[in-house]
mmCIF file of C-alpha atoms in Angstrom:
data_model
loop_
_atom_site.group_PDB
_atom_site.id
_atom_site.type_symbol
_atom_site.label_atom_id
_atom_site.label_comp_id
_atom_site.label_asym_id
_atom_site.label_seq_id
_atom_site.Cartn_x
_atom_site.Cartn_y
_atom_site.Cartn_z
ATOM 1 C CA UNK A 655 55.411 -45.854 -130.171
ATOM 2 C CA UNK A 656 51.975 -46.671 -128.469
ATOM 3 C CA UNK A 657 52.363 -44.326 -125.700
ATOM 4 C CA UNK A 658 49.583 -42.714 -124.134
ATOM 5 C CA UNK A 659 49.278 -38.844 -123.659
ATOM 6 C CA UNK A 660 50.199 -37.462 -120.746
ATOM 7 C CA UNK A 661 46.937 -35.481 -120.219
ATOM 8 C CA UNK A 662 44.881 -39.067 -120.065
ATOM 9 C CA UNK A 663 47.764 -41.290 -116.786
ATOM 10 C CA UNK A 664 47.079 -45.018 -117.173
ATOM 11 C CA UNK A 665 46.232 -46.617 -114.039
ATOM 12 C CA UNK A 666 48.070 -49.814 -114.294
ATOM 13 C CA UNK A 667 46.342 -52.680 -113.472
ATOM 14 C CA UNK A 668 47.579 -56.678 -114.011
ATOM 15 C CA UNK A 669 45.689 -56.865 -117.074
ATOM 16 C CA UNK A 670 47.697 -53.594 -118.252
ATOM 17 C CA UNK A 671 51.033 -54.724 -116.876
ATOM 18 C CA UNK A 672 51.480 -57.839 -118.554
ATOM 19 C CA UNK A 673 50.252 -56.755 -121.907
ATOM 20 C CA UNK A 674 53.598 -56.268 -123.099
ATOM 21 C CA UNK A 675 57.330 -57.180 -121.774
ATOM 22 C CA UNK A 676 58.612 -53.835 -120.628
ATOM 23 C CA UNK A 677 55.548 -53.115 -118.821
ATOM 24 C CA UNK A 678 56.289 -56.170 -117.255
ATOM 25 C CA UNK A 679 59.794 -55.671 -116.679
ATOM 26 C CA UNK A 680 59.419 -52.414 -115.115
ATOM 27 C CA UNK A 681 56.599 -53.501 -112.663
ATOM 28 C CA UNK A 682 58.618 -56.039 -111.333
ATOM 29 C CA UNK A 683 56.581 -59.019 -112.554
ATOM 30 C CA UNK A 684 53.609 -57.648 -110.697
ATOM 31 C CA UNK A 685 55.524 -56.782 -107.584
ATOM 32 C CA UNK A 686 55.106 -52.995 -108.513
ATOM 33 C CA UNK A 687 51.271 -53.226 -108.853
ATOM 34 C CA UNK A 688 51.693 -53.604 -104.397
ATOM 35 C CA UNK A 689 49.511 -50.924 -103.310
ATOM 36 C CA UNK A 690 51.512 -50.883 -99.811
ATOM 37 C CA UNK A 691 54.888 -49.679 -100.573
ATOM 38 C CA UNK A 692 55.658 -51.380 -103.924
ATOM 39 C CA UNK A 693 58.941 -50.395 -103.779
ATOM 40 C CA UNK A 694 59.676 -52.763 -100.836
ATOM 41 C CA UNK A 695 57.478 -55.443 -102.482
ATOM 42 C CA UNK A 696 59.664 -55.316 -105.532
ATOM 43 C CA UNK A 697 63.025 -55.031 -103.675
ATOM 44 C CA UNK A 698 61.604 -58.219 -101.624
ATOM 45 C CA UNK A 699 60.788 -59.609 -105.127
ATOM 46 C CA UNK A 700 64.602 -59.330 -106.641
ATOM 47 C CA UNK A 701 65.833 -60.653 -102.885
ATOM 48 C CA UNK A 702 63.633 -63.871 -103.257
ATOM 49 C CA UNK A 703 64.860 -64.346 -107.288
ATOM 50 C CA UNK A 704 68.531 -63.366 -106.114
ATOM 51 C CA UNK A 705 67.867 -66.420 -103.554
ATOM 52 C CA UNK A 706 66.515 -69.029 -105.993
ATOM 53 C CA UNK A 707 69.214 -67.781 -109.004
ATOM 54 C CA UNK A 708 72.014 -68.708 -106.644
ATOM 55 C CA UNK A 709 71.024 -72.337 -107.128
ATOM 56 C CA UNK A 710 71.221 -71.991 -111.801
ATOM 57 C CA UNK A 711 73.790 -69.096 -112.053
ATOM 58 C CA UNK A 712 77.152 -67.962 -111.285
ATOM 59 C CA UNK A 713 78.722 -64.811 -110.432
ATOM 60 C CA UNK A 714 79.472 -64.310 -113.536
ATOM 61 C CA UNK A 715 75.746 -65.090 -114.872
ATOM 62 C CA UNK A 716 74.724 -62.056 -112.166
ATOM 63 C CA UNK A 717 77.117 -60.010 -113.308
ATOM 64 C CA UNK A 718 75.777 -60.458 -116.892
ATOM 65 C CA UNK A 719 72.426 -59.780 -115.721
ATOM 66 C CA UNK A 720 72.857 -56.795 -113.649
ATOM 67 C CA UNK A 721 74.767 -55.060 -116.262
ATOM 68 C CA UNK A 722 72.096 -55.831 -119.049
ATOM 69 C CA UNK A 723 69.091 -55.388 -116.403
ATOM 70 C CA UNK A 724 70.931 -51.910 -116.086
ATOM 71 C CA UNK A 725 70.941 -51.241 -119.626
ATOM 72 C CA UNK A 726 67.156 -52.763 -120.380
ATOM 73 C CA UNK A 727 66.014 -50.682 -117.306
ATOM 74 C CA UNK A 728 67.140 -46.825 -118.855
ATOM 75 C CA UNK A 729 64.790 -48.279 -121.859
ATOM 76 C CA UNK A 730 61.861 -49.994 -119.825
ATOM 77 C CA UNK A 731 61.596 -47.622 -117.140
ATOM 78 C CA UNK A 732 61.522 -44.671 -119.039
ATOM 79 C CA UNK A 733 58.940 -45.818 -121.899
ATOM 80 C CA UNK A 734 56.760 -47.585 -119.721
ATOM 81 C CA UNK A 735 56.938 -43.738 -117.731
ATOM 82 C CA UNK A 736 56.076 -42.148 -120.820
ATOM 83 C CA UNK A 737 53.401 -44.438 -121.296
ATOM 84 C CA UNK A 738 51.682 -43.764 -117.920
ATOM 85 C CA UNK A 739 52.735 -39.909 -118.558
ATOM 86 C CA UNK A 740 54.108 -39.798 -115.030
ATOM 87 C CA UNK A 741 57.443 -38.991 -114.470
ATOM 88 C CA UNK A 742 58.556 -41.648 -111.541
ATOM 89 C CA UNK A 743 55.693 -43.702 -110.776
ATOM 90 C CA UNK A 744 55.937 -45.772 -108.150
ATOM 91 C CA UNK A 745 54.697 -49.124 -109.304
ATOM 92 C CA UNK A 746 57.954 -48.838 -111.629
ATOM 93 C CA UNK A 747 60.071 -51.245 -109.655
ATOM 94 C CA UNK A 748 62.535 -52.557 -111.991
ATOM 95 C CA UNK A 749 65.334 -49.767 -110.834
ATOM 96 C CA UNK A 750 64.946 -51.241 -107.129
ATOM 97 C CA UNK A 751 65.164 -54.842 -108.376
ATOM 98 C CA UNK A 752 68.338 -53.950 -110.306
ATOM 99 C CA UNK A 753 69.731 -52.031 -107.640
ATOM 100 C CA UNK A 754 68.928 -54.714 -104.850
ATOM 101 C CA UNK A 755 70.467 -57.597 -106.939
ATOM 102 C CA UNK A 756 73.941 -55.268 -107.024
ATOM 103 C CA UNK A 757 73.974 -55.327 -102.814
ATOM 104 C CA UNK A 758 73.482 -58.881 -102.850
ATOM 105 C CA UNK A 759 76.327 -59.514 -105.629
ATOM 106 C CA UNK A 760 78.688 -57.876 -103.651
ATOM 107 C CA UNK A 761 77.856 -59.003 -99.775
ATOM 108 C CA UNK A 762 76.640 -62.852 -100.620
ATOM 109 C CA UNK A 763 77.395 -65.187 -99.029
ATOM 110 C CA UNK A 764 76.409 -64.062 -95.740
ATOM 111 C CA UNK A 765 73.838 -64.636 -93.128
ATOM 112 C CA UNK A 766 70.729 -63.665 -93.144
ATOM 113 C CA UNK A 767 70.893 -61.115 -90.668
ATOM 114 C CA UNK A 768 73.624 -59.205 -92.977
ATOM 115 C CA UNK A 769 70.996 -59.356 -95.929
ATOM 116 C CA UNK A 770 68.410 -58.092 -93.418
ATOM 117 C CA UNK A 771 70.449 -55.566 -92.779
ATOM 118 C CA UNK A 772 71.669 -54.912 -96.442
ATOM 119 C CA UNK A 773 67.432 -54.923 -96.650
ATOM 120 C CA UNK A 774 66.560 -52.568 -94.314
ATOM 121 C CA UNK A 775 69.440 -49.759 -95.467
ATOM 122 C CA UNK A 776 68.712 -49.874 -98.494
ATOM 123 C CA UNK A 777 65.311 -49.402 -98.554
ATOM 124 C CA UNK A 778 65.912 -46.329 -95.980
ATOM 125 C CA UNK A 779 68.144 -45.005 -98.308
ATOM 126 C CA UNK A 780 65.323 -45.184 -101.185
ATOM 127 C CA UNK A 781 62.778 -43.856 -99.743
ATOM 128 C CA UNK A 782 64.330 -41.053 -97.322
ATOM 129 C CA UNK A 783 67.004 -40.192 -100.170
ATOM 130 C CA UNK A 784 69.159 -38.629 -98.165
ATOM 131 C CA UNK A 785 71.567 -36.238 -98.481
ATOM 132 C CA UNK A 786 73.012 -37.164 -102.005
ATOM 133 C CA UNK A 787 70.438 -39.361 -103.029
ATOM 134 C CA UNK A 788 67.947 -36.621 -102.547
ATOM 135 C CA UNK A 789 70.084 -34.545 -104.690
ATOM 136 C CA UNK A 790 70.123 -36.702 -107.418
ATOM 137 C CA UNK A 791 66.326 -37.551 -107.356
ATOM 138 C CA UNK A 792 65.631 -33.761 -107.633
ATOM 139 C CA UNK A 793 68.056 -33.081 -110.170
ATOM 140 C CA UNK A 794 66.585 -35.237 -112.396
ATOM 141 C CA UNK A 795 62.528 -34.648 -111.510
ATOM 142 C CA UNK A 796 63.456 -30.555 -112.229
ATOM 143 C CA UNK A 797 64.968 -31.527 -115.339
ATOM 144 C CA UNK A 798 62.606 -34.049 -116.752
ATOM 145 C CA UNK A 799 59.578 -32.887 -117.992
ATOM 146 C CA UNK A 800 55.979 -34.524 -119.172
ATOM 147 C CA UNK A 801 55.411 -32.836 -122.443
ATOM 148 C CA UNK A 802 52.314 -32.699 -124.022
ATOM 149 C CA UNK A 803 53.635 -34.213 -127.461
ATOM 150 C CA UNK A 804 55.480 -38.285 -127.592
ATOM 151 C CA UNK A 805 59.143 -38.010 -126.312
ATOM 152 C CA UNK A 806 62.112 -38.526 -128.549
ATOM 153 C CA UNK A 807 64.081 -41.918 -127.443
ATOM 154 C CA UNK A 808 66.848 -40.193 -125.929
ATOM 155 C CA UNK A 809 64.540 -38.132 -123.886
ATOM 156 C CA UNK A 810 62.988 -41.479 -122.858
ATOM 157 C CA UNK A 811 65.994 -43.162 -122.064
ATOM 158 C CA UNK A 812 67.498 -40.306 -119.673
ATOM 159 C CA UNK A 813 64.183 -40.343 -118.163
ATOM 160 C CA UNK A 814 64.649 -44.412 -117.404
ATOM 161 C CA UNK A 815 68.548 -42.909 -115.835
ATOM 162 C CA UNK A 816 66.710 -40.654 -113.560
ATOM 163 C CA UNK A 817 64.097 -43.258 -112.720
ATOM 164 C CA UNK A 818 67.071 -45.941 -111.581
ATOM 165 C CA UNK A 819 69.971 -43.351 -110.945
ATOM 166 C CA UNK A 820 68.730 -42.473 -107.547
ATOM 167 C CA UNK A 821 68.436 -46.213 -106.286
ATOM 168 C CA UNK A 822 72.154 -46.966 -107.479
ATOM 169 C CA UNK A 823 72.918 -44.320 -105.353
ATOM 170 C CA UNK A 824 70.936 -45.462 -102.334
ATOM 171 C CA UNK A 825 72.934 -48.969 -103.516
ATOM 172 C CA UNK A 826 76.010 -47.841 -103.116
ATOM 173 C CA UNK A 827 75.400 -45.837 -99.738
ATOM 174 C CA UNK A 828 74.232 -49.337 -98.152
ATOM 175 C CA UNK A 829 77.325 -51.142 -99.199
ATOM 176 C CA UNK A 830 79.300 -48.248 -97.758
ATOM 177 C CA UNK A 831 77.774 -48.453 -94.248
ATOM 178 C CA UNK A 832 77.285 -52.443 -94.888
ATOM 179 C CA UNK A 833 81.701 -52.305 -95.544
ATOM 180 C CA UNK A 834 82.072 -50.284 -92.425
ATOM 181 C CA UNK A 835 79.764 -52.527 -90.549
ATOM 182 C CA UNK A 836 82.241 -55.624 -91.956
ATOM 183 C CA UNK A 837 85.547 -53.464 -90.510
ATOM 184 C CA UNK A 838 83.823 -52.869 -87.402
ATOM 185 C CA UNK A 839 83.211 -56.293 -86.729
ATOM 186 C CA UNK A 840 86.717 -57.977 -88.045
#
């Protein structure tokens, strides 16, 4: 493993980010190296790839890719973290993408003011974290720690959970209010 130690953080840079594919993956394809809120540059990022994949892929294909996107992103986000020897760094975008494409699988089709909407909850929900979703962000940033020494694999891959974990949860939170929203309306 070629990761660096955590007393020397990488500051990622293009050059740095597509070096390898997991770097890449995690940072969104670049959309994490945003210096304004890359979080909302890489959740506008899988919105924009959700929007052209509707045109090649099926449900079905979506489904497929969300699940393994899931899996890839406990790997990617939690290596790529051990190689900056941060614990959530922001740039790492991949969990929002993920996340993101799961709103859009289950309200699409719809208007564009309903993905707006889906949008603009969900990335309140990310980057307040309430209630819940704060819960679960803590839990995991007390119980993950930057050792000195190379983490073993499973440590790596529950620290890729606890990277995406939290923005599942801000997922599902914005297709709860975006289903009472739908009931409202009907």
């Amino acid at each position: 493993m070629n990761s660096a130690p955590p007393s020397s953080p990488v500051n990622p840079n293009f050059k740095w980010v597509f070096q390898t594919a997991g770097r890449t993956i995690a940072f969104g394809f670049g959309s994490g190296l945003s210096h304004i809120a890359p979080g909302t540059a890489g959740t506008l990022w899988a919105w924009a790839a959700f929007l052209v994949g509707e045109y090649f892929l099926s449900t079905e294909d979506f489904v497929w890719i969300i699940g393994g996107g899931i899996l890839l992103g406990c790997w990617v986000c939690g290596h790529v973290s051990e190689e900056l020897g941060r614990k959530d760094f922001g740039g790492i975008v991949w969990d929002e993408i993920v996340a993101f494409w799961l709103i859009l699988i289950f309200i699409m089709p719809t208007n564009i003011w309903m993905q707006i909407l889906a949008f603009i909850l969900f990335r309140f929900f990310d980057a307040v974290k309430p209630g819940p979703i704060g819960m679960i962000d803590r839990h995991f940033k007390n119980i993950d720690s930057t050792p000195s020494t190379p983490s073993s694999i499973p440590q790596i891959i529950w620290r890729g959970v606890g990277i995406m974990v939290d923005d599942f949860a801000a997922a599902f939170f914005t297709l709860l209010i975006m289903a009472l929203i739908q009931v409202m309306v009907r």
